[in-house]
Amino acid sequence: MSNIAVERPAHRQVKMTEGFWAGQLYKIHQVTVWDVLEKFEKDHEEGIMKNYEWVIEGKGGRHVGPPWYDGLICEVIRGISDIIAVNFDEKLDKKIEAYAEIIAAAQEKDPDGYINTYTTLICPGKRWGGNGGSLIWQHETYNIGCLTEAGIHYYRATGKKRLLSCAVKAVNGMCNVMVPDPGTPGYPGKNIVPAHSLAEEAVIKLYCLFREEPGLSGDMEQEYGICVQPERYYRLVKFWMDHRGVHHDRYSMPHYMGEYSQDHCRITEQSEVVGHAVRAALMYTGLTALGIETEEADNSYLRAAVRLWDNMEHTKLHISGGIGAVHNEERFGYQYDLPNDAYLETCAGAALAFWAGEMHRAFGDGKYMDVLECAVMNNVLPCLSEDGTRYFYENPLISDGETERWSWHGCPCCPPMFLKIMGCLQDYIYGFSKGRVYVNLHMGSRYEGTMEGRDGSRLELAVEQTACGLPWKGTNRIVLHPQEKASFILAVRRPAWSGEMTVLVNDELADWPLEKGYFLIEREWQDADVVQISMELPAVKVEAHPFVTADAGRVALQRGPLLYCLEETDNPLGTDVLLGEGELKITDSALFGGISIIEGETAEGGKFRALPYYLWNNRGKGKMNVWIRQQKAGEVREERKEEAAGFAAHGAGTGAGETDLTGWEGRLYRRYDRNITFVPPKA
């Protein structure tokens, strides 16, 4: 039995139907997907699929793009698969079919099912980073992990198995190299762990797919002559996790990949999120997925996941939901090292959202959905320009006016990750446990399927969210359609950002208990019962933990799930203003088809205007600022300028006076309190 607290519905059971996010996904489907495909197909003039064609033709010595290009096109396939699963698009389906045939033909050139075009074309004698190769550079496990995801998601979307067969052959090949069965060639296997994580969760997904659909194994053998062994897939991921930090018999080079690849010590000893932020968050996602599928009384994988999550959330998470402060190696900084010109890669934000989703599956706590929502809204969505064709790699919280989105990049890894998380965003809206239905995200949508009752029976059920006004208005309407009258709990998430929140059931107000961030509404439900949600969405100032020296004496502006910023276009006198204690005003604007902006007065009596951070840099270059100086009566604070190249830890404890941590327990950010007074140093 899996360790699942809240299970997600099948992807095709949920559809975005209206409101803000339905509009975003429509643009992504109609514009961004085609933009990404066109640019990849013209990349480096030859196009990304040329690598597979050269493998088919046996032409080595050349490769289009960096070694991880195989993975990027497979990530695009996964994202598109999720999109067409609910909004079928014949042109996109045929495009993926054509890609699948080329990938399969390239794989057939190798008797072991090995597929990594860079290694095959450039360094065929250095598979898996052996013989002086570099697993960090070659990206073999990463690329095969992306292929595995693509095969699974395309199969679930269309029922077509060709790409899935490629994934199974490639994973079988990894099993033969790393976890061969006793008595078979190569036993006991080579000590190789992913240098760029992703394969861990992907292979767990493959394991789960064949357990859920046992007949699919027979199809693979009958149609493609492939032997499917799900338990080996689980064993492979367990091997990878258990051999992090085990270097004495490491096969691949470099033997010691250090904190950069989360290989500095065993996973049971890791207590701090470190290294390359994308690699880290994807590894932690796989760690959590493995823990969910591991039946142990003392689940060391889930305990490690909680330990690492708490370290990240309490000391290394930017207010935008971004992670990875330091430009060098795109890595985490020290605790509370949160400079405003931080790296905050789009891919890292997407990876964090995936990790948050797995943590919610494991523990069912609304706080994980708070982080997922924040990361997607304020670190991933800003990647995309309003016209759907330009992209941010980095998402800093301050700009001198030189930062802008690019049409394409030498390492275009962010558009594929963007498509992946946006394509599956609907998967996180609802959740289920025995006798309970969860509404995790307030988004216009509809679920159609079944739920398990407390007695184990199945109930046909539809749940829809209509008239959802977020992120501009704090309204939502949940309508339930059980096939028959039934008693169960509807768990409605109360977001951490919400002000006063009221929940009416059929126009009746009651005092619903709150548990793990959810209102628990228990009653007998019948068709067309309505739950009306009303949330206050005041514009608020937020301050950072006193140890975050980069934001000392500064506040950020938020309203609902949105982070706001000052952009030079709206503030010609500058974005580094000093705010007074005046009230913030919310104003409707016709910009970008209709948004809400925040206006107010500076301490000097001037005016300022802030717009949602995800929309900045859509009106040309200009300065931008998220953390704004705040006047506080009676307080004198030395302002420290933190940069991503510096280390906040060097400044820890250097400020004058004592640090009052009252009210900061378990928090990295909180609403600004103008009444907190400065504590002078002791004599």
XYZ file of C-alpha atoms in Angstrom:
683
model
C 0.000 0.000 0.000
C 1.448 3.366 -1.025
C 1.982 6.138 1.532
C -0.521 8.492 -0.073
C -2.370 11.001 2.077
C -4.124 12.740 -0.822
C -4.261 11.171 -4.264
C -4.500 13.218 -7.420
C -7.168 12.512 -10.036
C -6.245 11.140 -13.436
C -5.120 13.920 -15.743
C -8.019 13.580 -18.175
C -10.603 13.798 -15.380
C -9.962 17.523 -14.855
C -10.297 20.406 -17.273
C -9.729 24.134 -16.896
C -13.008 25.725 -17.940
C -12.948 29.457 -17.271
C -11.152 32.354 -15.676
C -7.542 33.455 -15.444
C -5.821 30.095 -15.808
C -8.040 28.830 -18.612
C -7.007 31.931 -20.548
C -3.329 31.365 -19.848
C -3.496 27.731 -20.960
C -5.354 28.653 -24.145
C -2.542 31.050 -25.072
C 0.087 28.440 -24.251
C -1.678 25.847 -26.419
C -2.339 28.105 -29.382
C 0.830 30.225 -29.363
C 3.633 29.118 -27.062
C 3.667 25.421 -27.953
C 4.047 26.184 -31.651
C 6.624 28.880 -30.976
C 8.769 26.445 -28.980
C 8.454 23.689 -31.593
C 9.351 26.011 -34.450
C 12.413 27.354 -32.652
C 13.659 23.888 -31.685
C 13.173 22.619 -35.233
C 15.302 25.499 -36.539
C 17.815 25.452 -33.682
C 21.433 25.802 -34.826
C 20.013 25.746 -38.387
C 19.999 21.923 -38.413
C 17.178 21.492 -35.898
C 17.003 19.432 -32.723
C 15.820 16.184 -34.374
C 18.920 16.116 -36.575
C 20.803 14.405 -33.745
C 18.531 11.365 -33.948
C 18.791 11.347 -37.735
C 22.594 11.314 -37.559
C 22.431 8.359 -35.161
C 20.169 6.547 -37.639
C 22.595 7.319 -40.461
C 25.658 6.387 -38.386
C 27.219 9.833 -38.817
C 29.243 10.761 -35.738
C 31.357 13.776 -34.894
C 28.603 16.416 -34.804
C 25.764 17.281 -32.429
C 23.136 20.010 -32.469
C 23.095 21.881 -29.166
C 24.339 20.747 -25.748
C 24.129 17.115 -24.516
C 20.759 17.605 -22.820
C 18.881 18.455 -26.039
C 17.380 14.949 -26.167
C 15.830 15.659 -22.795
C 14.496 19.063 -23.800
C 12.527 17.827 -26.800
C 11.147 14.980 -24.684
C 10.049 17.485 -22.042
C 8.238 19.420 -24.758
C 6.537 16.180 -25.817
C 5.420 15.563 -22.246
C 3.993 19.079 -21.919
C 2.155 18.831 -25.236
C 0.825 15.382 -24.318
C -0.840 16.780 -21.212
C -2.343 19.637 -23.203
C -3.825 17.466 -25.960
C -5.083 14.896 -23.450
C -7.905 17.291 -22.544
C -7.967 19.517 -25.639
C -7.108 17.158 -28.473
C -5.128 18.700 -31.304
C -4.604 16.476 -34.331
C -1.712 18.531 -35.702
C 0.200 18.297 -32.441
C -0.586 14.607 -32.148
C 0.854 13.936 -35.602
C 3.907 16.011 -34.720
C 4.605 13.849 -31.661
C 3.980 10.658 -33.632
C 6.612 11.730 -36.143
C 9.090 12.514 -33.363
C 8.398 9.134 -31.751
C 9.188 7.264 -34.973
C 12.511 9.079 -35.365
C 13.480 8.433 -31.728
C 12.521 4.767 -32.045
C 14.537 4.357 -35.250
C 17.604 5.869 -33.572
C 17.211 3.598 -30.545
C 16.962 0.506 -32.747
C 20.549 1.104 -33.842
C 21.726 0.001 -30.402
C 21.164 -3.611 -29.262
C 20.973 -2.549 -25.600
C 18.253 0.058 -26.117
C 20.725 2.803 -25.193
C 19.665 6.223 -26.452
C 21.679 9.378 -25.813
C 22.568 11.116 -29.043
C 25.410 13.240 -27.670
C 27.373 10.300 -26.303
C 26.684 8.175 -29.386
C 27.755 10.903 -31.806
C 30.592 12.582 -29.887
C 32.075 10.164 -27.322
C 30.696 6.640 -27.896
C 33.393 5.029 -25.750
C 32.386 6.989 -22.647
C 28.881 5.786 -21.889
C 27.562 6.614 -18.418
C 30.550 8.884 -17.823
C 33.025 6.000 -17.896
C 36.511 5.880 -19.438
C 37.218 9.502 -18.622
C 33.786 10.805 -19.591
C 31.611 13.094 -17.482
C 28.129 12.109 -16.375
C 27.548 15.699 -15.256
C 28.080 16.861 -18.843
C 26.645 13.923 -20.798
C 23.231 13.939 -19.061
C 22.425 10.309 -19.879
C 20.126 9.504 -16.976
C 18.459 12.906 -17.323
C 17.742 12.417 -21.021
C 16.374 8.909 -20.499
C 14.266 10.208 -17.625
C 12.759 12.838 -19.923
C 12.097 10.154 -22.547
C 10.386 8.052 -19.889
C 8.116 10.922 -18.874
C 7.303 11.653 -22.505
C 6.416 8.024 -23.204
C 4.177 7.751 -20.145
C 2.355 11.030 -20.665
C 1.835 10.497 -24.398
C 0.475 7.016 -23.722
C -1.907 8.323 -21.071
C -3.027 11.092 -23.437
C -3.583 8.993 -26.565
C -3.168 5.300 -25.763
C -0.275 5.098 -28.243
C 2.613 2.919 -27.098
C 5.493 3.551 -29.507
C 7.232 6.206 -27.433
C 6.483 4.289 -24.236
C 8.223 1.246 -25.710
C 11.331 3.391 -26.266
C 11.214 4.465 -22.629
C 10.881 0.889 -21.370
C 13.800 -0.308 -23.510
C 15.993 2.545 -22.263
C 15.093 1.970 -18.601
C 15.634 -1.775 -19.001
C 19.083 -0.910 -20.321
C 19.839 1.191 -17.242
C 18.668 -1.648 -15.002
C 21.009 -4.066 -16.786
C 23.949 -1.734 -16.183
C 23.197 -0.579 -12.624
C 20.993 -3.212 -10.938
C 21.389 -6.473 -12.895
C 19.786 -9.564 -11.411
C 22.047 -12.078 -9.635
C 23.581 -14.530 -12.067
C 23.220 -12.206 -15.065
C 26.067 -10.474 -16.940
C 27.445 -7.447 -15.136
C 26.215 -8.432 -11.670
C 26.356 -6.720 -9.139
C 26.199 -3.661 -11.413
C 27.921 -0.314 -11.740
C 27.637 2.389 -9.099
C 26.113 5.189 -11.171
C 23.713 7.792 -9.784
C 22.067 10.609 -11.754
C 24.219 13.715 -12.053
C 21.179 15.721 -13.146
C 18.116 14.353 -11.425
C 14.735 13.785 -13.047
C 14.988 10.096 -13.875
C 14.178 9.160 -10.270
C 10.576 10.356 -10.380
C 10.179 9.325 -14.028
C 11.161 5.715 -13.356
C 8.889 5.591 -10.289
C 6.088 6.740 -12.601
C 6.942 3.882 -14.953
C 6.828 1.453 -12.033
C 3.410 2.798 -10.993
C 2.030 2.717 -14.543
C 2.662 -1.002 -14.971
C 1.310 -1.768 -11.518
C -1.874 0.152 -12.329
C -2.217 -1.476 -15.761
C -0.783 -5.006 -15.513
C -2.141 -5.900 -18.946
C 0.100 -3.256 -20.477
C 3.152 -5.432 -19.776
C 1.738 -8.090 -22.057
C 1.110 -5.504 -24.760
C 4.736 -4.399 -24.590
C 5.970 -7.962 -24.986
C 3.510 -8.895 -27.714
C 3.865 -5.729 -29.794
C 7.517 -4.827 -29.215
C 9.163 -7.923 -27.743
C 10.019 -6.053 -24.539
C 10.035 -7.676 -21.109
C 8.563 -5.379 -18.471
C 9.735 -5.844 -14.864
C 8.240 -3.122 -12.658
C 9.998 -4.275 -9.481
C 13.360 -3.696 -11.163
C 12.330 -0.106 -11.874
C 11.575 0.472 -8.209
C 14.865 -1.202 -7.293
C 16.763 1.077 -9.693
C 15.415 4.248 -8.084
C 16.098 2.870 -4.614
C 19.664 2.083 -5.715
C 20.118 5.650 -6.937
C 18.909 7.124 -3.658
C 20.859 4.721 -1.464
C 24.106 5.300 -3.378
C 24.206 9.067 -3.206
C 27.302 9.896 -1.225
C 28.785 6.421 -1.833
C 31.903 7.125 -3.883
C 34.442 4.380 -3.235
C 33.260 2.151 -6.098
C 31.697 4.823 -8.317
C 31.941 3.926 -12.020
C 31.045 7.221 -13.654
C 33.242 10.276 -13.656
C 33.541 12.382 -11.657
C 33.374 9.915 -8.780
C 32.509 12.700 -6.326
C 29.927 15.144 -7.684
C 29.578 16.976 -4.387
C 26.836 19.336 -3.314
C 26.364 20.461 -6.917
C 24.593 17.168 -7.692
C 23.447 16.390 -4.111
C 26.110 13.665 -3.944
C 28.085 14.966 -0.957
C 26.692 12.454 1.549
C 24.029 9.786 1.930
C 20.456 10.938 1.592
C 19.717 9.915 5.185
C 22.401 12.382 6.306
C 21.368 15.320 4.125
C 19.719 18.084 6.123
C 20.156 21.178 3.959
C 19.103 21.901 0.379
C 22.307 22.557 -1.540
C 23.845 22.677 -4.972
C 22.296 23.256 -8.379
C 18.720 24.256 -7.563
C 17.043 22.491 -10.496
C 18.932 19.258 -9.925
C 18.175 19.488 -6.216
C 14.428 20.081 -6.468
C 14.059 17.316 -9.051
C 16.045 14.932 -6.861
C 13.871 15.799 -3.857
C 10.776 15.212 -6.008
C 12.046 11.742 -6.860
C 12.978 11.154 -3.227
C 9.423 11.941 -2.133
C 7.909 9.815 -4.910
C 10.113 6.896 -3.837
C 9.091 7.402 -0.216
C 5.425 7.274 -1.191
C 5.972 3.876 -2.831
C 8.169 2.474 -0.047
C 6.495 0.320 2.585
C 8.607 0.818 5.683
C 7.535 1.511 9.237
C 10.353 4.044 9.541
C 10.344 5.636 6.100
C 13.777 7.235 5.842
C 13.006 8.693 2.414
C 9.964 10.644 3.575
C 11.735 11.744 6.736
C 14.572 13.096 4.594
C 12.068 14.838 2.308
C 10.438 16.618 5.267
C 13.801 17.619 6.716
C 14.973 19.078 3.413
C 11.651 20.783 2.700
C 11.630 22.545 6.064
C 15.171 23.786 5.500
C 14.199 25.145 2.094
C 10.898 26.706 3.120
C 12.197 28.342 6.288
C 15.592 29.611 5.105
C 16.083 29.486 1.307
C 12.773 30.287 -0.396
C 12.398 33.663 -2.082
C 9.116 35.503 -1.699
C 8.327 34.764 -5.353
C 8.520 31.014 -4.810
C 11.885 31.027 -6.553
C 14.895 29.018 -5.425
C 18.572 29.121 -6.323
C 20.079 32.398 -5.158
C 23.574 32.195 -6.599
C 24.409 32.685 -10.285
C 27.571 30.586 -10.078
C 26.461 26.974 -10.629
C 22.812 28.133 -10.453
C 22.798 26.987 -6.862
C 21.349 27.554 -3.434
C 23.171 29.983 -1.188
C 23.608 29.806 2.543
C 20.633 29.942 4.879
C 18.867 33.323 4.636
C 21.111 34.191 1.670
C 18.312 35.721 -0.424
C 19.725 38.562 -2.546
C 17.283 40.392 -4.766
C 19.401 40.020 -7.899
C 19.304 36.265 -7.318
C 19.265 33.739 -10.164
C 15.842 32.140 -9.516
C 15.734 30.068 -12.678
C 12.338 29.308 -14.190
C 13.242 25.605 -14.294
C 13.935 25.658 -10.557
C 10.525 27.168 -9.837
C 8.839 24.468 -11.919
C 10.881 21.763 -10.191
C 9.881 23.174 -6.797
C 6.222 23.019 -7.830
C 6.642 19.340 -8.762
C 8.264 18.668 -5.388
C 5.476 20.507 -3.569
C 2.925 18.380 -5.400
C 4.587 15.162 -4.249
C 4.864 16.433 -0.671
C 1.148 17.157 -0.720
C 0.444 13.626 -1.956
C 2.500 12.258 0.908
C 1.241 14.451 3.742
C -1.930 16.264 2.640
C -0.941 19.602 4.163
C -2.185 22.769 2.498
C 1.157 24.487 3.102
C 2.620 22.541 0.190
C -0.094 23.893 -2.092
C 0.724 27.392 -0.832
C 4.278 26.990 -2.126
C 3.188 25.306 -5.362
C 0.761 28.120 -6.113
C 3.303 30.820 -5.265
C 6.043 29.251 -7.381
C 3.801 28.792 -10.417
C 2.203 32.233 -10.195
C 5.245 34.320 -9.286
C 8.323 32.443 -10.510
C 7.186 30.288 -13.445
C 4.437 32.354 -15.083
C 6.743 35.429 -15.312
C 8.912 33.365 -17.675
C 6.452 33.948 -20.508
C 5.821 37.264 -22.228
C 2.262 38.444 -22.621
C 2.345 37.580 -26.338
C 3.497 34.024 -25.544
C 6.748 34.035 -27.557
C 9.529 35.362 -25.310
C 11.037 33.842 -22.171
C 12.916 34.568 -18.962
C 15.636 32.152 -17.881
C 16.237 34.046 -14.630
C 13.628 35.821 -12.512
C 15.438 38.395 -10.344
C 13.501 40.597 -7.947
C 15.332 43.745 -9.001
C 16.567 45.011 -12.361
C 18.771 47.896 -13.420
C 16.873 48.048 -16.693
C 19.002 45.654 -18.723
C 17.070 42.451 -17.995
C 14.620 41.354 -20.667
C 13.061 38.184 -22.026
C 14.751 36.479 -24.959
C 13.261 35.018 -28.102
C 15.563 31.994 -27.836
C 18.627 30.948 -25.865
C 21.759 28.854 -26.250
C 20.385 26.693 -23.440
C 16.597 26.872 -23.940
C 15.754 24.615 -21.002
C 13.108 26.869 -19.453
C 10.401 26.759 -22.169
C 10.178 22.925 -21.955
C 9.934 22.975 -18.153
C 7.388 25.775 -18.423
C 5.260 23.638 -20.751
C 5.560 20.659 -18.404
C 4.248 22.386 -15.295
C 1.584 24.362 -17.142
C 0.423 21.283 -19.010
C -0.202 19.385 -15.777
C -1.302 22.272 -13.536
C -4.873 20.965 -13.528
C -3.665 17.760 -11.843
C -3.187 19.645 -8.577
C -6.588 21.371 -8.396
C -8.446 18.473 -6.752
C -7.478 15.583 -4.509
C -9.055 12.579 -2.853
C -8.724 10.386 0.193
C -11.167 7.922 1.686
C -14.408 9.781 2.331
C -12.894 13.147 1.453
C -12.714 15.453 -1.596
C -10.091 18.212 -1.662
C -10.236 21.539 -3.460
C -6.563 22.489 -3.400
C -6.444 25.334 -5.896
C -9.158 27.886 -6.522
C -9.308 27.752 -10.329
C -12.210 27.636 -12.775
C -12.380 23.939 -13.605
C -14.399 20.724 -13.604
C -13.637 17.236 -12.302
C -15.578 14.186 -13.469
C -14.886 10.769 -11.973
C -15.443 8.831 -8.786
C -14.473 8.986 -5.141
C -14.064 6.314 -2.496
C -16.506 6.456 0.378
C -15.629 5.680 3.969
C -17.061 2.187 3.527
C -14.932 1.534 0.449
C -17.773 2.004 -2.037
C -17.318 4.120 -5.179
C -19.443 7.192 -5.804
C -19.703 8.874 -9.185
C -19.076 12.557 -8.713
C -18.514 15.806 -10.567
C -17.093 18.928 -8.938
C -16.888 22.262 -10.690
C -15.551 25.672 -9.778
C -17.413 28.494 -11.481
C -17.277 32.276 -11.224
C -13.773 32.069 -9.759
C -12.547 35.655 -9.687
C -8.958 35.004 -8.657
C -6.435 36.484 -8.824
C -8.348 39.781 -9.150
C -11.418 39.061 -7.010
C -11.657 36.826 -3.957
C -14.707 34.872 -5.055
C -15.280 31.260 -5.985
C -18.281 28.981 -6.354
C -17.958 25.213 -5.925
C -20.841 23.085 -7.201
C -21.050 19.384 -6.358
C -22.818 16.756 -8.430
C -22.836 13.380 -6.648
C -24.750 10.691 -8.499
C -26.792 10.135 -5.352
C -27.020 11.594 -1.879
C -23.860 10.778 0.048
C -22.038 11.820 3.199
C -18.413 12.863 2.857
C -16.053 15.705 3.703
C -15.342 18.514 1.275
C -11.935 19.947 2.227
C -11.548 23.492 0.889
C -8.091 25.021 1.109
C -7.693 28.295 2.903
C -4.679 29.878 1.183
C -1.981 31.314 3.428
C -2.353 34.650 1.620
C -6.104 34.986 2.175
C -7.569 37.600 4.449
C -10.921 36.963 6.086
C -12.463 33.943 4.351
C -16.091 32.885 4.577
C -17.592 29.630 3.348
C -21.334 29.311 2.756
C -23.055 26.022 1.946
C -26.356 26.596 0.159
C -26.271 30.158 1.558
C -25.850 28.950 5.147
C -22.868 30.025 7.233
C -21.332 27.632 9.733
C -18.158 27.405 11.785
C -16.223 24.818 9.799
C -13.180 23.258 11.498
C -9.782 24.063 10.002
C -7.195 21.284 9.600
C -3.840 21.478 7.814
C -4.959 24.578 5.950
C -8.366 23.183 4.879
C -11.909 23.957 5.947
C -13.544 20.570 6.528
C -17.192 20.631 5.471
C -18.850 17.389 6.504
C -22.450 16.750 5.544
C -24.749 14.754 3.320
C -24.314 16.139 -0.172
C -26.723 16.044 -3.066
C -26.730 17.191 -6.666
C -26.262 20.951 -7.226
C -25.196 21.759 -3.661
C -23.275 25.034 -3.776
C -20.314 26.171 -1.687
C -19.781 29.911 -1.988
C -16.301 31.213 -1.161
C -15.467 34.805 -0.312
C -11.913 35.892 0.484
C -10.706 39.361 1.344
C -7.883 40.412 -0.970
C -6.304 43.432 0.667
C -3.068 44.853 -0.665
C -0.516 44.087 2.041
C 3.081 44.783 2.864
C 5.246 41.776 3.677
C 8.551 41.776 5.513
C 11.318 39.185 5.536
C 12.907 37.388 8.473
C 15.419 39.597 10.312
C 18.247 37.286 9.225
C 17.555 38.141 5.566
C 19.861 41.136 5.546
C 19.185 41.861 1.870
C 15.652 42.958 2.788
C 16.339 44.782 6.038
C 14.178 47.894 6.161
C 12.222 46.832 3.075
C 8.791 45.416 2.305
C 7.238 43.612 -0.636
C 3.701 44.205 -1.883
C 1.248 41.341 -2.284
C -2.409 40.936 -3.054
C -3.922 37.489 -2.943
C -1.605 35.021 -4.687
C 0.161 37.774 -6.635
C 3.484 39.412 -5.894
C 3.740 43.011 -7.122
C 6.633 45.166 -8.296
C 7.443 48.749 -9.213
C 8.358 49.174 -12.861
C 10.070 52.247 -14.288
C 7.383 52.664 -16.955
C 4.845 53.518 -14.237
C 7.291 55.248 -11.886
C 9.425 57.672 -13.911
C 10.923 59.185 -10.741
C 12.412 55.814 -9.816
C 11.624 52.378 -8.441
C 13.755 52.642 -5.284
C 11.274 54.810 -3.405
C 10.731 55.097 0.346
C 7.246 54.064 1.414
C 5.426 55.813 4.201
C 2.697 54.428 6.453
C -0.201 55.461 4.217
C -2.848 53.049 3.010
C -2.426 51.068 -0.179
C -5.095 51.555 -2.829
C -6.271 48.866 -5.257
C -7.231 50.172 -8.687
C -8.630 48.425 -11.735
C -6.570 49.013 -14.861
C -7.200 48.287 -18.541
C -3.577 47.191 -18.958
C -3.082 43.686 -20.374
C -6.791 43.151 -20.852
C -7.758 44.140 -17.320
C -5.744 43.770 -14.116
C -5.602 45.190 -10.599
C -2.746 47.494 -9.654
C -1.614 48.875 -6.298
C -1.117 52.600 -5.770
C 0.047 54.651 -2.833
C 2.170 57.506 -1.563
C 5.857 57.591 -0.774
C 7.206 58.959 2.496
C 8.013 62.195 0.654
C 4.438 62.578 -0.595
C 5.030 61.326 -4.120
C 2.983 58.697 -5.922
C 3.908 55.139 -6.807
C 2.230 52.398 -8.799
C 2.854 48.636 -8.637
C 1.708 45.941 -11.060
C 1.793 42.136 -10.795
C 5.354 40.871 -11.024
C 4.496 38.264 -13.657
C 3.708 41.079 -16.113
C 6.889 43.115 -15.838
C 9.089 43.715 -18.912
C 6.144 43.546 -21.309
C 6.390 47.255 -22.176
C 10.072 47.529 -22.990
C 13.224 47.688 -20.908
C 13.247 49.523 -17.618
C 14.173 49.313 -13.977
C 12.125 47.094 -11.668
C 12.007 46.536 -7.929
C 10.117 44.127 -5.650
C 11.589 44.877 -2.219
C 10.882 48.538 -1.463
C 12.350 50.671 1.299
C 9.925 51.216 4.167
C 9.957 54.092 6.622
C 9.463 52.947 10.207
C 9.129 55.487 12.990
C 11.788 55.340 15.679
C 13.950 52.776 13.924
C 17.443 53.242 12.601
C 18.730 50.297 10.590
C 21.926 49.946 8.673
C 21.004 48.886 5.154
C 23.167 46.174 3.619
C 23.250 45.618 -0.102
C 23.287 41.902 -0.818
C 24.230 40.591 -4.222
C 23.917 37.100 -5.633
C 27.696 36.905 -5.862
C 28.040 37.638 -2.166
C 27.208 35.661 0.928
C 24.593 36.823 3.388
C 26.123 34.523 5.990
C 29.128 36.844 6.145
C 26.857 39.583 7.442
C 24.902 37.519 9.925
C 24.976 39.020 13.368
C 26.754 42.200 12.278
C 23.807 44.545 12.750
C 23.504 46.768 15.801
C 21.298 45.679 18.654
C 19.524 42.442 19.442
C 17.465 40.550 16.917
C 13.926 40.067 18.155
C 12.596 36.807 16.697
C 9.228 36.937 18.431
C 6.562 35.792 15.990
C 9.060 34.418 13.481
C 8.847 30.789 14.555
C 8.643 28.656 11.410
C 8.316 31.718 9.187
C 10.463 33.323 6.543
C 7.930 36.054 5.642
C 5.030 37.720 7.416
C 2.787 40.733 7.077
C 4.605 43.932 7.920
C 3.906 45.185 11.430
C 4.394 48.913 11.768
C 4.125 48.635 15.553
C 7.271 46.572 16.075
C 9.858 48.866 17.599
C 13.601 48.811 17.316
C 15.489 47.192 20.208
C 18.646 49.194 20.976
C 21.897 47.427 21.849
C 22.593 46.586 25.455
C 25.013 48.829 27.297
